[in-house]
CSV table of C-alpha atoms and ligand atoms in Angstrom, one decimal:
chain,number,residue,atom,x,y,z
V,1,GLY,CA,0.0,0.0,0.0
V,2,ARG,CA,3.0,2.4,-0.1
V,3,ALA,CA,6.4,2.7,-1.9
V,4,PRO,CA,9.3,0.7,-0.4
V,5,ALA,CA,12.6,2.4,0.5
V,6,GLY,CA,14.2,-0.1,-1.8
V,7,ALA,CA,14.3,-3.6,-3.3
V,8,TRP,CA,17.1,-6.1,-2.8
V,9,PHE,CA,17.7,-9.7,-4.1
V,10,ALA,CA,19.7,-12.8,-3.5
V,11,PRO,CA,19.8,-15.9,-5.7
V,12,GLY,CA,19.6,-19.7,-5.1
V,13,ARG,CA,22.5,-21.8,-6.1
V,14,VAL,CA,23.5,-25.0,-7.9
V,15,ASN,CA,26.6,-26.8,-6.7
V,16,LEU,CA,28.6,-28.0,-9.7
V,17,ILE,CA,30.8,-30.3,-7.5
V,18,GLY,CA,32.0,-30.7,-3.9
V,19,GLU,CA,29.2,-32.1,-1.8
V,20,HIS,CA,29.2,-32.3,2.0
V,21,THR,CA,32.8,-31.0,1.9
V,22,ASP,CA,31.9,-27.6,3.3
V,23,TYR,CA,31.6,-28.7,7.0
V,24,ASN,CA,34.9,-30.7,6.6
V,25,ASP,CA,37.0,-27.6,5.9
V,26,GLY,CA,37.0,-28.7,2.2
V,27,PHE,CA,36.4,-27.3,-1.3
V,28,VAL,CA,33.1,-26.5,-3.1
V,29,LEU,CA,32.3,-25.1,-6.5
V,30,PRO,CA,28.8,-23.7,-6.7
V,31,PHE,CA,27.3,-20.9,-8.8
V,32,ALA,CA,24.4,-18.5,-8.3
V,33,LEU,CA,21.2,-19.3,-10.2
V,34,PRO,CA,19.1,-16.7,-12.1
V,35,HIS,CA,16.3,-17.7,-9.7
V,36,ARG,CA,16.0,-15.1,-6.9
V,37,THR,CA,14.3,-14.0,-3.8
V,38,VAL,CA,13.4,-10.3,-3.8
V,39,VAL,CA,12.8,-8.2,-0.7
V,40,ALA,CA,11.0,-4.9,-0.8
V,41,ALA,CA,11.3,-3.1,2.5
V,42,ALA,CA,10.5,0.2,4.2
V,43,PRO,CA,10.8,1.5,7.8
V,44,ALA,CA,8.0,0.0,9.8
V,45,SER,CA,4.7,1.9,9.9
V,46,GLY,CA,4.1,0.5,13.4
V,47,SER,CA,6.3,-0.4,16.4
V,48,ARG,CA,6.9,-4.0,15.1
V,49,THR,CA,8.5,-5.6,12.1
V,50,THR,CA,6.0,-7.3,9.7
V,51,VAL,CA,6.9,-9.8,7.0
V,52,SER,CA,4.7,-11.0,4.2
V,53,SER,CA,5.4,-13.2,1.2
V,54,ALA,CA,3.8,-13.7,-2.2
V,55,GLN,CA,4.2,-17.4,-1.5
V,56,GLU,CA,2.6,-17.5,2.0
V,57,ALA,CA,-0.8,-16.6,3.3
V,58,ASP,CA,0.2,-15.4,6.8
V,59,VAL,CA,1.7,-12.1,7.8
V,60,VAL,CA,4.4,-12.6,10.5
V,61,GLU,CA,5.2,-10.0,13.2
V,62,PHE,CA,8.1,-9.7,15.6
V,63,ARG,CA,10.3,-7.1,17.2
V,64,ALA,CA,13.6,-6.7,15.5
V,65,ALA,CA,15.1,-5.3,18.6
V,66,ALA,CA,14.2,-8.4,20.7
V,67,VAL,CA,13.6,-11.5,18.5
V,68,VAL,CA,15.6,-14.6,19.7
V,69,PRO,CA,15.8,-18.2,18.6
V,70,GLY,CA,12.5,-20.1,19.3
V,71,ASP,CA,10.3,-17.0,18.7
V,72,VAL,CA,9.5,-17.4,15.0
V,73,PRO,CA,8.7,-20.9,13.5
V,74,GLY,CA,8.4,-21.8,9.9
V,75,TRP,CA,9.5,-19.9,6.8
V,76,ALA,CA,9.7,-16.6,8.6
V,77,GLY,CA,12.4,-18.0,10.9
V,78,TYR,CA,14.9,-17.5,8.1
V,79,VAL,CA,13.9,-13.9,8.0
V,80,ALA,CA,13.9,-13.3,11.8
V,81,GLY,CA,17.1,-15.2,12.1
V,82,MET,CA,18.8,-12.7,9.9
V,83,PHE,CA,17.7,-9.8,12.2
V,84,TRP,CA,18.9,-11.7,15.2
V,85,ALA,CA,22.3,-12.6,13.6
V,86,LEU,CA,22.9,-9.0,12.6
V,87,ARG,CA,22.0,-7.8,16.0
V,88,GLU,CA,24.2,-10.4,17.7
V,89,ALA,CA,27.1,-9.1,15.5
V,90,GLY,CA,26.5,-5.6,16.9
V,91,HIS,CA,24.8,-4.1,13.9
V,92,PRO,CA,21.8,-1.8,14.3
V,93,VAL,CA,18.6,-3.5,13.0
V,94,PRO,CA,15.6,-1.2,12.3
V,95,GLU,CA,12.0,-2.3,12.6
V,96,VAL,CA,10.8,-2.7,9.0
V,97,ASP,CA,7.9,-3.8,6.9
V,98,ILE,CA,9.0,-6.4,4.4
V,99,VAL,CA,7.4,-8.0,1.4
V,100,LEU,CA,9.0,-11.0,-0.2
V,101,ASP,CA,8.7,-12.7,-3.5
V,102,SER,CA,10.7,-15.6,-4.9
V,103,ASP,CA,11.1,-17.9,-7.9
V,104,VAL,CA,13.7,-20.2,-6.2
V,105,PRO,CA,12.1,-23.6,-6.1
V,106,VAL,CA,11.5,-24.5,-2.4
V,107,GLY,CA,12.6,-27.9,-1.1
V,108,ALA,CA,14.5,-28.8,-4.2
V,109,GLY,CA,18.0,-28.5,-2.8
V,110,LEU,CA,18.6,-25.1,-4.6
V,111,SER,CA,19.1,-23.1,-1.4
V,112,SER,CA,15.8,-21.2,-1.2
V,113,SER,CA,16.7,-20.7,2.4
V,114,ALA,CA,20.1,-19.1,1.7
V,115,ALA,CA,18.4,-16.8,-0.9
V,116,LEU,CA,15.9,-15.7,1.7
V,117,GLU,CA,18.5,-15.1,4.4
V,118,CYS,CA,20.9,-13.2,2.1
V,119,ALA,CA,18.2,-11.1,0.5
V,120,VAL,CA,17.0,-10.0,3.9
V,121,GLY,CA,20.6,-9.4,5.0
V,122,VAL,CA,21.5,-7.1,2.2
V,123,ALA,CA,18.3,-5.2,2.6
V,124,LEU,CA,18.7,-4.7,6.4
V,125,ALA,CA,22.3,-3.7,6.1
V,126,ASP,CA,21.5,-1.1,3.5
V,127,LEU,CA,18.5,0.2,5.4
V,128,ALA,CA,20.5,0.5,8.6
V,129,GLY,CA,23.3,2.3,6.6
V,130,VAL,CA,26.0,-0.2,7.6
V,131,VAL,CA,28.5,-1.8,5.3
V,132,VAL,CA,28.8,-5.5,5.8
V,133,GLY,CA,30.9,-7.2,3.1
V,134,PRO,CA,29.6,-10.2,1.2
V,135,SER,CA,31.6,-12.8,3.1
V,136,PRO,CA,30.8,-11.5,6.6
V,137,LEU,CA,27.1,-11.3,5.6
V,138,ALA,CA,27.2,-14.9,4.3
V,139,VAL,CA,28.7,-15.9,7.7
V,140,LEU,CA,25.8,-14.2,9.5
V,141,ALA,CA,23.3,-15.8,7.1
V,142,ARG,CA,24.7,-19.2,8.0
V,143,ARG,CA,24.5,-18.3,11.7
V,144,ALA,CA,20.7,-17.6,11.2
V,145,GLU,CA,20.3,-21.0,9.6
V,146,ASN,CA,22.4,-22.9,12.1
V,147,ASP,CA,21.6,-21.1,15.4
V,148,PHE,CA,18.2,-19.6,14.8
V,149,VAL,CA,16.4,-22.1,12.5
V,150,GLY,CA,18.5,-25.0,13.8
V,151,ALA,CA,19.6,-26.6,10.5
V,152,PRO,CA,23.2,-27.8,10.9
V,153,THR,CA,24.4,-26.8,7.4
V,154,GLY,CA,27.8,-25.7,6.2
V,155,GLY,CA,28.5,-22.3,4.7
V,156,MET,CA,28.5,-23.0,0.9
V,157,ASP,CA,25.0,-21.9,0.0
V,158,GLN,CA,25.2,-18.4,1.6
V,159,MET,CA,28.7,-17.8,0.1
V,160,ALA,CA,27.4,-18.8,-3.4
V,161,SER,CA,24.4,-16.5,-3.0
V,162,MET,CA,26.5,-13.5,-2.0
V,163,HIS,CA,29.5,-14.0,-4.4
V,164,GLY,CA,27.9,-15.3,-7.6
V,165,ARG,CA,28.9,-13.8,-10.9
V,166,PRO,CA,27.7,-14.4,-14.5
V,167,GLU,CA,29.8,-17.1,-16.2
V,168,ARG,CA,31.7,-17.8,-13.1
V,169,LEU,CA,31.8,-20.6,-10.5
V,170,VAL,CA,32.5,-19.7,-6.9
V,171,PHE,CA,35.5,-21.9,-5.9
V,172,LEU,CA,35.5,-21.7,-2.2
V,173,ASP,CA,38.0,-23.0,0.3
V,174,THR,CA,35.8,-23.4,3.4
V,175,ARG,CA,38.8,-23.6,5.7
V,176,ASP,CA,39.5,-19.9,5.4
V,177,ASP,CA,36.6,-18.8,3.1
V,178,THR,CA,39.0,-17.7,0.3
V,179,ILE,CA,37.3,-17.5,-3.1
V,180,GLU,CA,38.5,-17.8,-6.6
V,181,LEU,CA,36.0,-17.0,-9.4
V,182,THR,CA,36.5,-19.8,-12.0
V,183,PRO,CA,35.3,-19.5,-15.6
V,184,PHE,CA,32.5,-21.8,-16.8
V,185,PRO,CA,31.9,-20.8,-20.5
V,186,LEU,CA,28.9,-23.0,-21.3
V,187,ALA,CA,27.4,-20.9,-24.1
V,188,GLU,CA,30.7,-20.5,-25.9
V,189,HIS,CA,31.1,-24.3,-26.1
V,190,GLY,CA,27.5,-25.0,-27.1
V,191,LEU,CA,26.7,-26.5,-23.7
V,192,THR,CA,23.7,-26.5,-21.3
V,193,LEU,CA,23.8,-27.4,-17.7
V,194,LEU,CA,20.4,-29.0,-17.3
V,195,VAL,CA,18.9,-29.0,-13.8
V,196,ILE,CA,16.5,-31.9,-13.3
V,197,ASP,CA,14.3,-31.4,-10.2
V,198,SER,CA,13.4,-34.9,-9.2
V,199,ARG,CA,10.5,-33.7,-7.0
V,200,ALA,CA,11.5,-36.3,-4.5
V,201,PRO,CA,10.9,-34.6,-1.2
V,202,HIS,CA,14.1,-33.6,0.7
V,203,ALA,CA,14.8,-32.0,4.1
V,204,HIS,CA,17.9,-31.3,6.2
V,205,ALA,CA,16.1,-31.0,9.5
V,206,ASP,CA,15.1,-34.7,9.4
V,207,GLY,CA,18.4,-35.8,10.9
V,208,ARG,CA,20.1,-37.6,8.0
V,209,TYR,CA,22.2,-34.6,7.1
V,210,GLY,CA,23.2,-34.4,10.8
V,211,GLU,CA,24.1,-38.1,10.8
V,212,ARG,CA,26.5,-37.6,8.0
V,213,ARG,CA,28.1,-34.7,9.9
V,214,ALA,CA,28.5,-36.9,12.9
V,215,ASP,CA,30.1,-39.7,10.8
V,216,CYS,CA,32.6,-37.2,9.4
V,217,ALA,CA,33.4,-35.8,12.8
V,218,ALA,CA,33.9,-39.4,14.1
V,219,ALA,CA,36.3,-40.1,11.1
V,220,ALA,CA,38.3,-37.0,11.8
V,221,ALA,CA,38.6,-37.9,15.5
V,222,ALA,CA,39.7,-41.5,14.7
V,223,LEU,CA,42.3,-40.1,12.3
V,224,GLY,CA,43.5,-37.5,14.7
V,225,VAL,CA,43.1,-34.7,12.2
V,226,ARG,CA,41.4,-31.3,12.6
V,227,ALA,CA,39.0,-32.0,9.8
V,228,LEU,CA,38.7,-34.5,7.0
V,229,ARG,CA,40.3,-31.9,4.7
V,230,ASP,CA,43.6,-33.0,6.3
V,231,ALA,CA,43.1,-36.8,5.9
V,232,THR,CA,45.2,-38.8,3.5
V,233,PRO,CA,43.7,-41.6,1.3
V,234,ASP,CA,46.0,-44.2,3.0
V,235,ALA,CA,44.9,-43.2,6.5
V,236,VAL,CA,41.3,-43.3,5.4
V,237,ALA,CA,41.7,-46.8,3.9
V,238,ALA,CA,43.0,-48.1,7.2
V,239,LEU,CA,40.0,-46.9,9.2
V,240,PRO,CA,38.5,-49.9,11.0
V,241,ASP,CA,34.8,-49.0,10.9
V,242,GLU,CA,33.5,-49.8,7.4
V,243,ARG,CA,30.8,-47.1,7.3
V,244,ILE,CA,33.0,-44.4,8.7
V,245,ARG,CA,35.7,-45.4,6.2
V,246,ARG,CA,33.3,-44.9,3.3
V,247,ARG,CA,32.0,-41.6,4.6
V,248,ALA,CA,35.6,-40.3,4.9
V,249,ARG,CA,36.6,-41.7,1.5
V,250,HIS,CA,33.8,-39.7,-0.1
V,251,ILE,CA,35.0,-36.4,1.4
V,252,VAL,CA,38.7,-37.0,0.5
V,253,THR,CA,38.0,-38.1,-3.1
V,254,GLU,CA,35.4,-35.3,-3.5
V,255,ASN,CA,37.9,-32.7,-2.5
V,256,ASP,CA,40.3,-34.0,-5.1
V,257,ARG,CA,37.5,-33.9,-7.7
V,258,VAL,CA,36.8,-30.3,-7.0
V,259,ARG,CA,40.4,-29.4,-7.4
V,260,ASP,CA,40.6,-31.4,-10.6
V,261,VAL,CA,37.6,-29.7,-12.1
V,262,VAL,CA,38.9,-26.2,-11.2
V,263,ALA,CA,42.3,-27.1,-12.7
V,264,LEU,CA,40.6,-28.1,-16.0
V,265,LEU,CA,38.3,-25.0,-16.2
V,266,ALA,CA,40.9,-22.5,-15.0
V,267,GLY,CA,43.3,-24.0,-17.5
V,268,GLY,CA,40.9,-23.2,-20.3
V,269,SER,CA,39.9,-26.9,-21.1
V,270,ASP,CA,36.6,-27.7,-22.8
V,271,PRO,CA,34.0,-27.9,-20.1
V,272,ARG,CA,33.1,-31.4,-21.5
V,273,THR,CA,36.3,-32.7,-19.9
V,274,ILE,CA,34.8,-32.4,-16.4
V,275,GLY,CA,32.1,-35.0,-17.2
V,276,PRO,CA,33.9,-38.0,-15.7
V,277,ALA,CA,34.4,-36.1,-12.4
V,278,LEU,CA,30.7,-35.3,-12.2
V,279,ASP,CA,29.9,-39.0,-12.8
V,280,ALA,CA,32.5,-40.1,-10.2
V,281,SER,CA,31.0,-37.6,-7.7
V,282,HIS,CA,27.6,-39.1,-8.1
V,283,ALA,CA,28.8,-42.7,-7.6
V,284,SER,CA,30.7,-41.6,-4.5
V,285,MET,CA,27.5,-39.9,-3.1
V,286,ARG,CA,25.5,-43.0,-3.9
V,287,ASP,CA,27.9,-45.8,-2.7
V,288,ASP,CA,30.1,-44.2,-0.1
V,289,PHE,CA,28.1,-41.3,1.4
V,290,GLU,CA,24.7,-42.9,0.8
V,291,ILE,CA,22.8,-39.6,0.3
V,292,THR,CA,21.1,-40.4,-3.1
V,293,VAL,CA,17.6,-41.8,-3.6
V,294,PRO,CA,16.2,-43.8,-6.5
V,295,HIS,CA,14.7,-40.7,-8.1
V,296,VAL,CA,18.1,-39.0,-8.4
V,297,ASP,CA,20.0,-42.1,-9.3
V,298,VAL,CA,17.6,-42.8,-12.2
V,299,ALA,CA,17.8,-39.2,-13.4
V,300,ALA,CA,21.6,-39.2,-13.3
V,301,GLU,CA,22.0,-42.5,-15.1
V,302,VAL,CA,19.3,-42.0,-17.7
V,303,ALA,CA,20.7,-38.5,-18.5
V,304,ARG,CA,24.1,-40.0,-19.1
V,305,GLU,CA,22.8,-42.8,-21.3
V,306,ALA,CA,20.9,-40.2,-23.3
V,307,GLY,CA,24.1,-38.3,-24.1
V,308,ALA,CA,25.0,-36.1,-21.1
V,309,HIS,CA,28.8,-35.7,-20.7
V,310,GLY,CA,28.4,-36.1,-17.0
V,311,SER,CA,25.7,-35.9,-14.3
V,312,ARG,CA,25.3,-35.9,-10.6
V,313,MET,CA,23.0,-35.0,-7.8
V,314,THR,CA,23.5,-31.5,-6.4
V,315,GLY,CA,22.9,-30.3,-2.9
V,316,GLY,CA,22.4,-31.9,0.4
V,317,GLY,CA,20.8,-35.0,-0.9
V,318,PHE,CA,18.0,-37.5,-0.1
V,319,GLY,CA,16.1,-36.0,-3.1
V,320,GLY,CA,16.5,-32.6,-4.8
V,321,CYS,CA,18.1,-32.0,-8.1
V,322,VAL,CA,20.4,-33.7,-10.6
V,323,ILE,CA,22.6,-31.6,-13.0
V,324,ALA,CA,23.5,-32.9,-16.4
V,325,LEU,CA,26.1,-31.3,-18.7
V,326,CYS,CA,24.7,-31.6,-22.2
V,327,ASP,CA,25.4,-30.4,-25.7
V,328,ASP,CA,22.7,-27.9,-26.5
V,329,ALA,CA,21.5,-30.2,-29.3
V,330,ASP,CA,21.1,-33.1,-26.9
V,331,VAL,CA,18.9,-31.3,-24.3
V,332,PRO,CA,15.6,-32.4,-25.8
V,333,ALA,CA,16.7,-36.1,-25.9
V,334,VAL,CA,18.1,-36.0,-22.3
V,335,ARG,CA,15.0,-34.3,-21.0
V,336,GLY,CA,12.7,-36.7,-22.9
V,337,ALA,CA,14.6,-39.8,-21.7
V,338,VAL,CA,14.4,-38.8,-18.0
V,339,GLU,CA,10.7,-37.9,-18.4
V,340,LYS,CA,10.0,-41.3,-19.9
V,341,ALA,CA,12.0,-43.1,-17.2
V,342,TYR,CA,9.9,-41.4,-14.5
V,343,ALA,CA,6.6,-42.1,-16.3
V,344,ASP,CA,7.6,-45.8,-16.7
V,345,ARG,CA,8.0,-46.0,-13.0
V,346,GLY,CA,4.8,-44.2,-12.2
V,347,TRP,CA,6.7,-41.2,-10.7
V,348,SER,CA,5.5,-37.6,-11.2
V,349,ALA,CA,7.2,-35.8,-14.0
V,350,PRO,CA,10.5,-34.0,-13.1
V,351,VAL,CA,10.9,-30.3,-13.7
V,352,THR,CA,13.8,-29.4,-15.9
V,353,PHE,CA,15.5,-26.1,-16.8
V,354,GLY,CA,18.9,-24.9,-18.1
V,355,ALA,CA,20.9,-22.9,-15.5
V,356,ALA,CA,23.8,-20.5,-16.1
V,357,PRO,CA,25.9,-18.8,-13.5
V,358,SER,CA,24.3,-15.5,-12.5
V,359,GLU,CA,24.8,-12.4,-10.3
V,360,GLY,CA,25.1,-12.7,-6.5
V,361,ALA,CA,23.0,-10.7,-4.0
V,362,GLY,CA,22.6,-6.9,-4.2
V,363,ARG,CA,20.3,-4.0,-4.6
V,364,LEU,CA,17.7,-4.0,-7.3
V,365,ALA,CA,16.2,-0.6,-7.0
K,1,GLA,C1,23.3,-28.3,2.0
K,1,GLA,C2,24.0,-27.4,3.0
K,1,GLA,C3,25.3,-27.0,2.5
K,1,GLA,C4,26.1,-28.2,2.1
K,1,GLA,C5,25.3,-29.1,1.1
K,1,GLA,C6,26.0,-30.4,0.7
K,1,GLA,O1,23.0,-27.5,0.8
K,1,GLA,O2,23.2,-26.3,3.3
K,1,GLA,O3,26.0,-26.3,3.6
K,1,GLA,O4,26.6,-29.0,3.1
K,1,GLA,O5,24.0,-29.4,1.6
K,1,GLA,O6,27.1,-30.1,0.0
């Protein structure tokens, strides 16, 4: 009913490779999607902060000056958590009226939550007139997710949402949060990165993500290293517990695959050459880390058979999306083959779209 003081946005992300490495001090290689969450905000007309969303029926209210973990359940917890994290870091947080809209698919493993946190974060910082750099803001957004919402994630999603650039991958070393933007010239090589949303339901909060974290921590403790980032393949091979050994092997081999992919792309190789690393990553997530489900295994395998140069599940797992690196000309065949495989099994149709690296969070207007 009135003009906002401004509009800000933050994107979802796809991870090209480097899964579950971000809480093991390892390497990840995500990029920002063109899909965004947009925040329009203005100083509050009343004494409390109000939040409404084009995707939700309820209007949520809380006091920016006082909100603490446990106060705000559901989707608005990601918003309130950002107020809390900024306040905890000593930044001023004004009472505001916020309206949200988003085209980031929810529950698909494309980081709709990070997009929400980061969009609110850039809006609040701007409205309060404080300068918080993209990496510190990403760290606060992760804090909102971990300590306000209670999801025990790593920091990849928020860093990708803040640092994304067109035609660039965000190569992140999660030990010290150093970033190198790596070229990913899809169009120039006649390539499409097809995202196949399996529509299989996924969630972090259900405990399986946390179980994988616990297994990794147990492996690091058994090996006497600070994090699995520091483990050697030989030491991992000698771990006595079979399950812990496989979990650790995924992390160690996945870190190598991220570095191999970055070396290829930074060296100017044809992006098709990363295909085998994508396939190996999927096999490692399926067999060693055990985070895939039949919907994503079928999509990855069928995409490959139909001509993709490489394919893998992306994101936290137990559902979500598969990415398939395809020649532009092969996209209809790959899409059709996966749709047919799903129909043959009586599964609901997957949603597919081509995704190219896009701009990270900022001000729209
Ligand atoms: C989720 C988490 C990330 C990361 C991935 C797996 O997206 O939010 O921190 O751990 O899973 O790579």
